[in-house]
mmCIF file of C-alpha atoms in Angstrom:
data_model
loop_
_atom_site.group_PDB
_atom_site.id
_atom_site.type_symbol
_atom_site.label_atom_id
_atom_site.label_comp_id
_atom_site.label_asym_id
_atom_site.label_seq_id
_atom_site.Cartn_x
_atom_site.Cartn_y
_atom_site.Cartn_z
ATOM 1 C CA UNK Z 225 -0.020 -0.035 -0.027
ATOM 2 C CA UNK Z 226 1.393 3.398 -0.947
ATOM 3 C CA UNK Z 227 1.367 6.357 1.396
ATOM 4 C CA UNK Z 228 0.915 9.951 0.307
ATOM 5 C CA UNK Z 229 2.276 12.908 2.250
ATOM 6 C CA UNK Z 230 0.610 16.249 1.717
ATOM 7 C CA UNK Z 231 2.564 19.371 2.656
ATOM 8 C CA UNK Z 232 1.181 22.778 3.308
ATOM 9 C CA UNK Z 233 2.599 26.171 4.125
ATOM 10 C CA UNK Z 234 5.208 28.317 2.470
ATOM 11 C CA UNK Z 235 7.560 25.486 1.436
ATOM 12 C CA UNK Z 236 4.829 23.713 -0.451
ATOM 13 C CA UNK Z 237 3.675 26.911 -2.184
ATOM 14 C CA UNK Z 238 7.278 27.579 -3.267
ATOM 15 C CA UNK Z 239 7.532 24.076 -4.833
ATOM 16 C CA UNK Z 240 4.380 24.577 -6.894
ATOM 17 C CA UNK Z 241 5.469 27.851 -8.443
ATOM 18 C CA UNK Z 242 9.126 26.952 -9.198
ATOM 19 C CA UNK Z 243 9.812 25.647 -12.742
ATOM 20 C CA UNK Z 244 10.943 22.057 -12.879
ATOM 21 C CA UNK Z 245 14.718 21.586 -13.012
ATOM 22 C CA UNK Z 246 15.992 20.814 -16.480
ATOM 23 C CA UNK Z 247 18.462 17.955 -16.916
ATOM 24 C CA UNK Z 248 21.854 19.174 -18.003
ATOM 25 C CA UNK Z 249 23.222 17.907 -21.266
ATOM 26 C CA UNK Z 250 26.903 17.887 -22.182
ATOM 27 C CA UNK Z 251 26.768 20.787 -24.650
ATOM 28 C CA UNK Z 252 24.565 23.020 -22.572
ATOM 29 C CA UNK Z 253 22.524 23.649 -25.740
ATOM 30 C CA UNK Z 254 18.790 22.981 -26.057
ATOM 31 C CA UNK Z 255 17.516 19.600 -27.171
ATOM 32 C CA UNK Z 256 16.012 19.149 -29.708
ATOM 33 C CA UNK Z 257 17.907 21.443 -32.114
ATOM 34 C CA UNK Z 258 19.009 21.480 -35.767
ATOM 35 C CA UNK Z 259 22.525 20.947 -37.104
ATOM 36 C CA UNK Z 260 24.061 19.805 -40.376
ATOM 37 C CA UNK Z 261 26.509 17.050 -41.281
ATOM 38 C CA UNK Z 262 29.993 18.496 -41.512
ATOM 39 C CA UNK Z 263 31.835 15.510 -43.066
ATOM 40 C CA UNK Z 264 31.423 13.852 -46.453
ATOM 41 C CA UNK Z 265 30.778 10.609 -44.566
ATOM 42 C CA UNK Z 266 29.467 10.182 -41.046
ATOM 43 C CA UNK Z 267 28.908 6.851 -39.256
ATOM 44 C CA UNK Z 268 25.490 6.511 -37.727
ATOM 45 C CA UNK Z 269 25.963 4.122 -34.831
ATOM 46 C CA UNK Z 270 23.511 2.172 -32.636
ATOM 47 C CA UNK Z 271 24.859 3.781 -29.448
ATOM 48 C CA UNK Z 272 27.043 6.649 -28.170
ATOM 49 C CA UNK Z 273 30.554 5.354 -28.735
ATOM 50 C CA UNK Z 274 32.999 3.896 -31.288
ATOM 51 C CA UNK Z 275 32.457 0.412 -29.828
ATOM 52 C CA UNK Z 276 28.823 0.433 -31.041
ATOM 53 C CA UNK Z 277 28.100 -0.995 -34.477
ATOM 54 C CA UNK Z 278 27.596 1.257 -37.474
ATOM 55 C CA UNK Z 279 23.950 1.102 -38.720
ATOM 56 C CA UNK Z 280 24.238 3.583 -41.590
ATOM 57 C CA UNK Z 281 26.925 5.731 -43.261
ATOM 58 C CA UNK Z 282 25.523 9.214 -44.074
ATOM 59 C CA UNK Z 283 27.182 10.273 -47.348
ATOM 60 C CA UNK Z 284 25.752 13.729 -47.853
ATOM 61 C CA UNK Z 285 27.675 16.687 -46.589
ATOM 62 C CA UNK Z 286 25.459 19.554 -45.270
ATOM 63 C CA UNK Z 287 22.528 17.205 -44.701
ATOM 64 C CA UNK Z 288 20.229 18.660 -42.046
ATOM 65 C CA UNK Z 289 19.771 16.603 -38.873
ATOM 66 C CA UNK Z 290 17.894 17.078 -35.614
ATOM 67 C CA UNK Z 291 19.777 16.448 -32.365
ATOM 68 C CA UNK Z 292 17.392 14.490 -30.115
ATOM 69 C CA UNK Z 293 19.887 13.350 -27.449
ATOM 70 C CA UNK Z 294 23.408 13.783 -26.155
ATOM 71 C CA UNK Z 295 25.908 11.627 -24.223
ATOM 72 C CA UNK Z 296 29.405 12.962 -23.573
ATOM 73 C CA UNK Z 297 30.846 13.762 -27.056
ATOM 74 C CA UNK Z 298 28.158 11.867 -28.929
ATOM 75 C CA UNK Z 299 24.928 13.281 -30.401
ATOM 76 C CA UNK Z 300 21.837 11.245 -31.136
ATOM 77 C CA UNK Z 301 20.427 12.603 -34.439
ATOM 78 C CA UNK Z 302 17.336 12.061 -36.557
ATOM 79 C CA UNK Z 303 17.443 12.492 -40.341
ATOM 80 C CA UNK Z 304 14.588 13.300 -42.667
ATOM 81 C CA UNK Z 305 13.460 9.685 -43.257
ATOM 82 C CA UNK Z 306 13.120 9.185 -39.497
ATOM 83 C CA UNK Z 307 16.334 7.165 -39.054
ATOM 84 C CA UNK Z 308 17.893 7.774 -35.622
ATOM 85 C CA UNK Z 309 21.424 7.043 -34.529
ATOM 86 C CA UNK Z 310 24.511 8.321 -32.809
ATOM 87 C CA UNK Z 311 27.408 10.347 -34.355
ATOM 88 C CA UNK Z 312 30.484 11.970 -32.826
ATOM 89 C CA UNK Z 313 29.985 15.715 -32.312
ATOM 90 C CA UNK Z 314 32.988 16.450 -34.611
ATOM 91 C CA UNK Z 315 30.902 15.226 -37.543
ATOM 92 C CA UNK Z 316 28.325 17.962 -37.002
ATOM 93 C CA UNK Z 317 28.176 21.693 -37.751
ATOM 94 C CA UNK Z 318 25.936 24.408 -36.294
ATOM 95 C CA UNK Z 319 25.430 25.825 -39.816
ATOM 96 C CA UNK Z 320 21.737 25.642 -40.619
ATOM 97 C CA UNK Z 321 20.656 23.850 -43.754
ATOM 98 C CA UNK Z 322 17.306 22.445 -44.912
ATOM 99 C CA UNK Z 323 16.141 19.905 -47.521
ATOM 100 C CA UNK Z 324 13.529 20.841 -50.183
ATOM 101 C CA UNK Z 325 10.538 18.542 -49.699
ATOM 102 C CA UNK Z 326 8.514 19.090 -52.873
ATOM 103 C CA UNK Z 327 9.114 18.913 -56.622
ATOM 104 C CA UNK Z 328 9.722 22.093 -58.621
ATOM 105 C CA UNK Z 329 9.757 24.563 -55.745
ATOM 106 C CA UNK Z 330 10.007 28.229 -56.801
ATOM 107 C CA UNK Z 331 12.825 30.279 -55.346
ATOM 108 C CA UNK Z 332 11.636 33.889 -55.422
ATOM 109 C CA UNK Z 333 13.598 37.133 -55.464
ATOM 110 C CA UNK Z 334 11.550 38.478 -52.539
ATOM 111 C CA UNK Z 335 9.336 36.960 -49.821
ATOM 112 C CA UNK Z 336 6.157 37.449 -51.845
ATOM 113 C CA UNK Z 337 4.199 35.042 -54.026
ATOM 114 C CA UNK Z 338 4.126 37.685 -56.790
ATOM 115 C CA UNK Z 339 7.920 38.187 -56.794
ATOM 116 C CA UNK Z 340 9.951 37.150 -59.834
ATOM 117 C CA UNK Z 341 11.240 33.568 -59.896
ATOM 118 C CA UNK Z 342 15.003 33.268 -59.387
ATOM 119 C CA UNK Z 343 15.187 29.469 -59.784
ATOM 120 C CA UNK Z 344 13.351 26.197 -59.425
ATOM 121 C CA UNK Z 345 14.530 23.451 -57.039
ATOM 122 C CA UNK Z 346 13.691 19.758 -56.921
ATOM 123 C CA UNK Z 347 12.827 17.524 -54.027
ATOM 124 C CA UNK Z 348 15.870 16.545 -51.960
ATOM 125 C CA UNK Z 349 18.030 19.629 -52.765
ATOM 126 C CA UNK Z 350 20.011 20.867 -49.726
ATOM 127 C CA UNK Z 351 19.959 24.602 -49.183
ATOM 128 C CA UNK Z 352 21.709 26.900 -46.704
ATOM 129 C CA UNK Z 353 19.200 28.715 -44.369
ATOM 130 C CA UNK Z 354 20.104 32.359 -44.238
ATOM 131 C CA UNK Z 355 17.069 33.436 -42.267
ATOM 132 C CA UNK Z 356 13.405 32.455 -41.700
ATOM 133 C CA UNK Z 357 10.384 34.457 -40.751
ATOM 134 C CA UNK Z 358 6.712 33.541 -40.398
ATOM 135 C CA UNK Z 359 6.123 31.867 -43.799
ATOM 136 C CA UNK Z 360 9.365 32.456 -45.800
ATOM 137 C CA UNK Z 361 13.018 31.349 -45.552
ATOM 138 C CA UNK Z 362 15.944 33.064 -47.241
ATOM 139 C CA UNK Z 363 18.027 30.316 -48.828
ATOM 140 C CA UNK Z 364 21.215 29.944 -50.868
ATOM 141 C CA UNK Z 365 23.075 27.378 -52.859
ATOM 142 C CA UNK Z 366 26.434 29.046 -53.214
ATOM 143 C CA UNK Z 367 27.830 26.430 -55.658
ATOM 144 C CA UNK Z 368 25.051 27.316 -58.139
ATOM 145 C CA UNK Z 369 24.664 31.036 -57.453
ATOM 146 C CA UNK Z 370 21.111 30.568 -56.131
ATOM 147 C CA UNK Z 371 19.852 33.075 -53.598
ATOM 148 C CA UNK Z 372 16.230 33.825 -52.803
ATOM 149 C CA UNK Z 373 13.155 33.013 -50.817
ATOM 150 C CA UNK Z 374 11.182 29.730 -50.392
ATOM 151 C CA UNK Z 375 7.967 29.032 -48.581
ATOM 152 C CA UNK Z 376 9.048 27.444 -45.302
ATOM 153 C CA UNK Z 377 6.401 24.773 -45.768
ATOM 154 C CA UNK Z 378 8.531 23.323 -48.639
ATOM 155 C CA UNK Z 379 11.549 22.737 -46.360
ATOM 156 C CA UNK Z 380 12.661 20.085 -43.803
ATOM 157 C CA UNK Z 381 15.095 21.297 -41.161
ATOM 158 C CA UNK Z 382 13.213 24.040 -39.321
ATOM 159 C CA UNK Z 383 10.650 23.964 -36.481
ATOM 160 C CA UNK Z 384 7.196 25.428 -36.941
ATOM 161 C CA UNK Z 385 7.237 29.039 -35.811
ATOM 162 C CA UNK Z 386 11.018 29.049 -35.421
ATOM 163 C CA UNK Z 387 12.757 32.295 -36.441
ATOM 164 C CA UNK Z 388 16.220 31.774 -37.936
ATOM 165 C CA UNK Z 389 18.600 34.680 -37.930
ATOM 166 C CA UNK Z 390 21.838 34.621 -39.886
#
């Protein structure tokens, strides 16, 4: 049989109004958060350490990934298809990128549906995020000279309502 203790008075009132303590993570940064893959190849392991088997090898530099966990120098990430695994923090970059999630997405010269089209992008293209506001993100693909605005709903790698500043 379980017993329940009910406290009253100032100490109990203090406990109710204090925010719950957050667990510290090794980086001190919020979880979840977005990063990108720094290396041309990154081993996605089953656990946080080199002794754990490699499940996948990510072979796409600048691929966006969501950090969903941390342990010492290891980060648990999730990629667009939902695959989750552990990578060493040295394989990750804080540079924000996103993946285009629709076919033939218009890149506009201004954040306005009536703006001139600067380019068209296909599903799966990785772009640099140079800023996001309510419904638009400023993107670039430096290697192709593409710079403009995309509807944020056509991108994977940003949270709903998240403002990204460059």
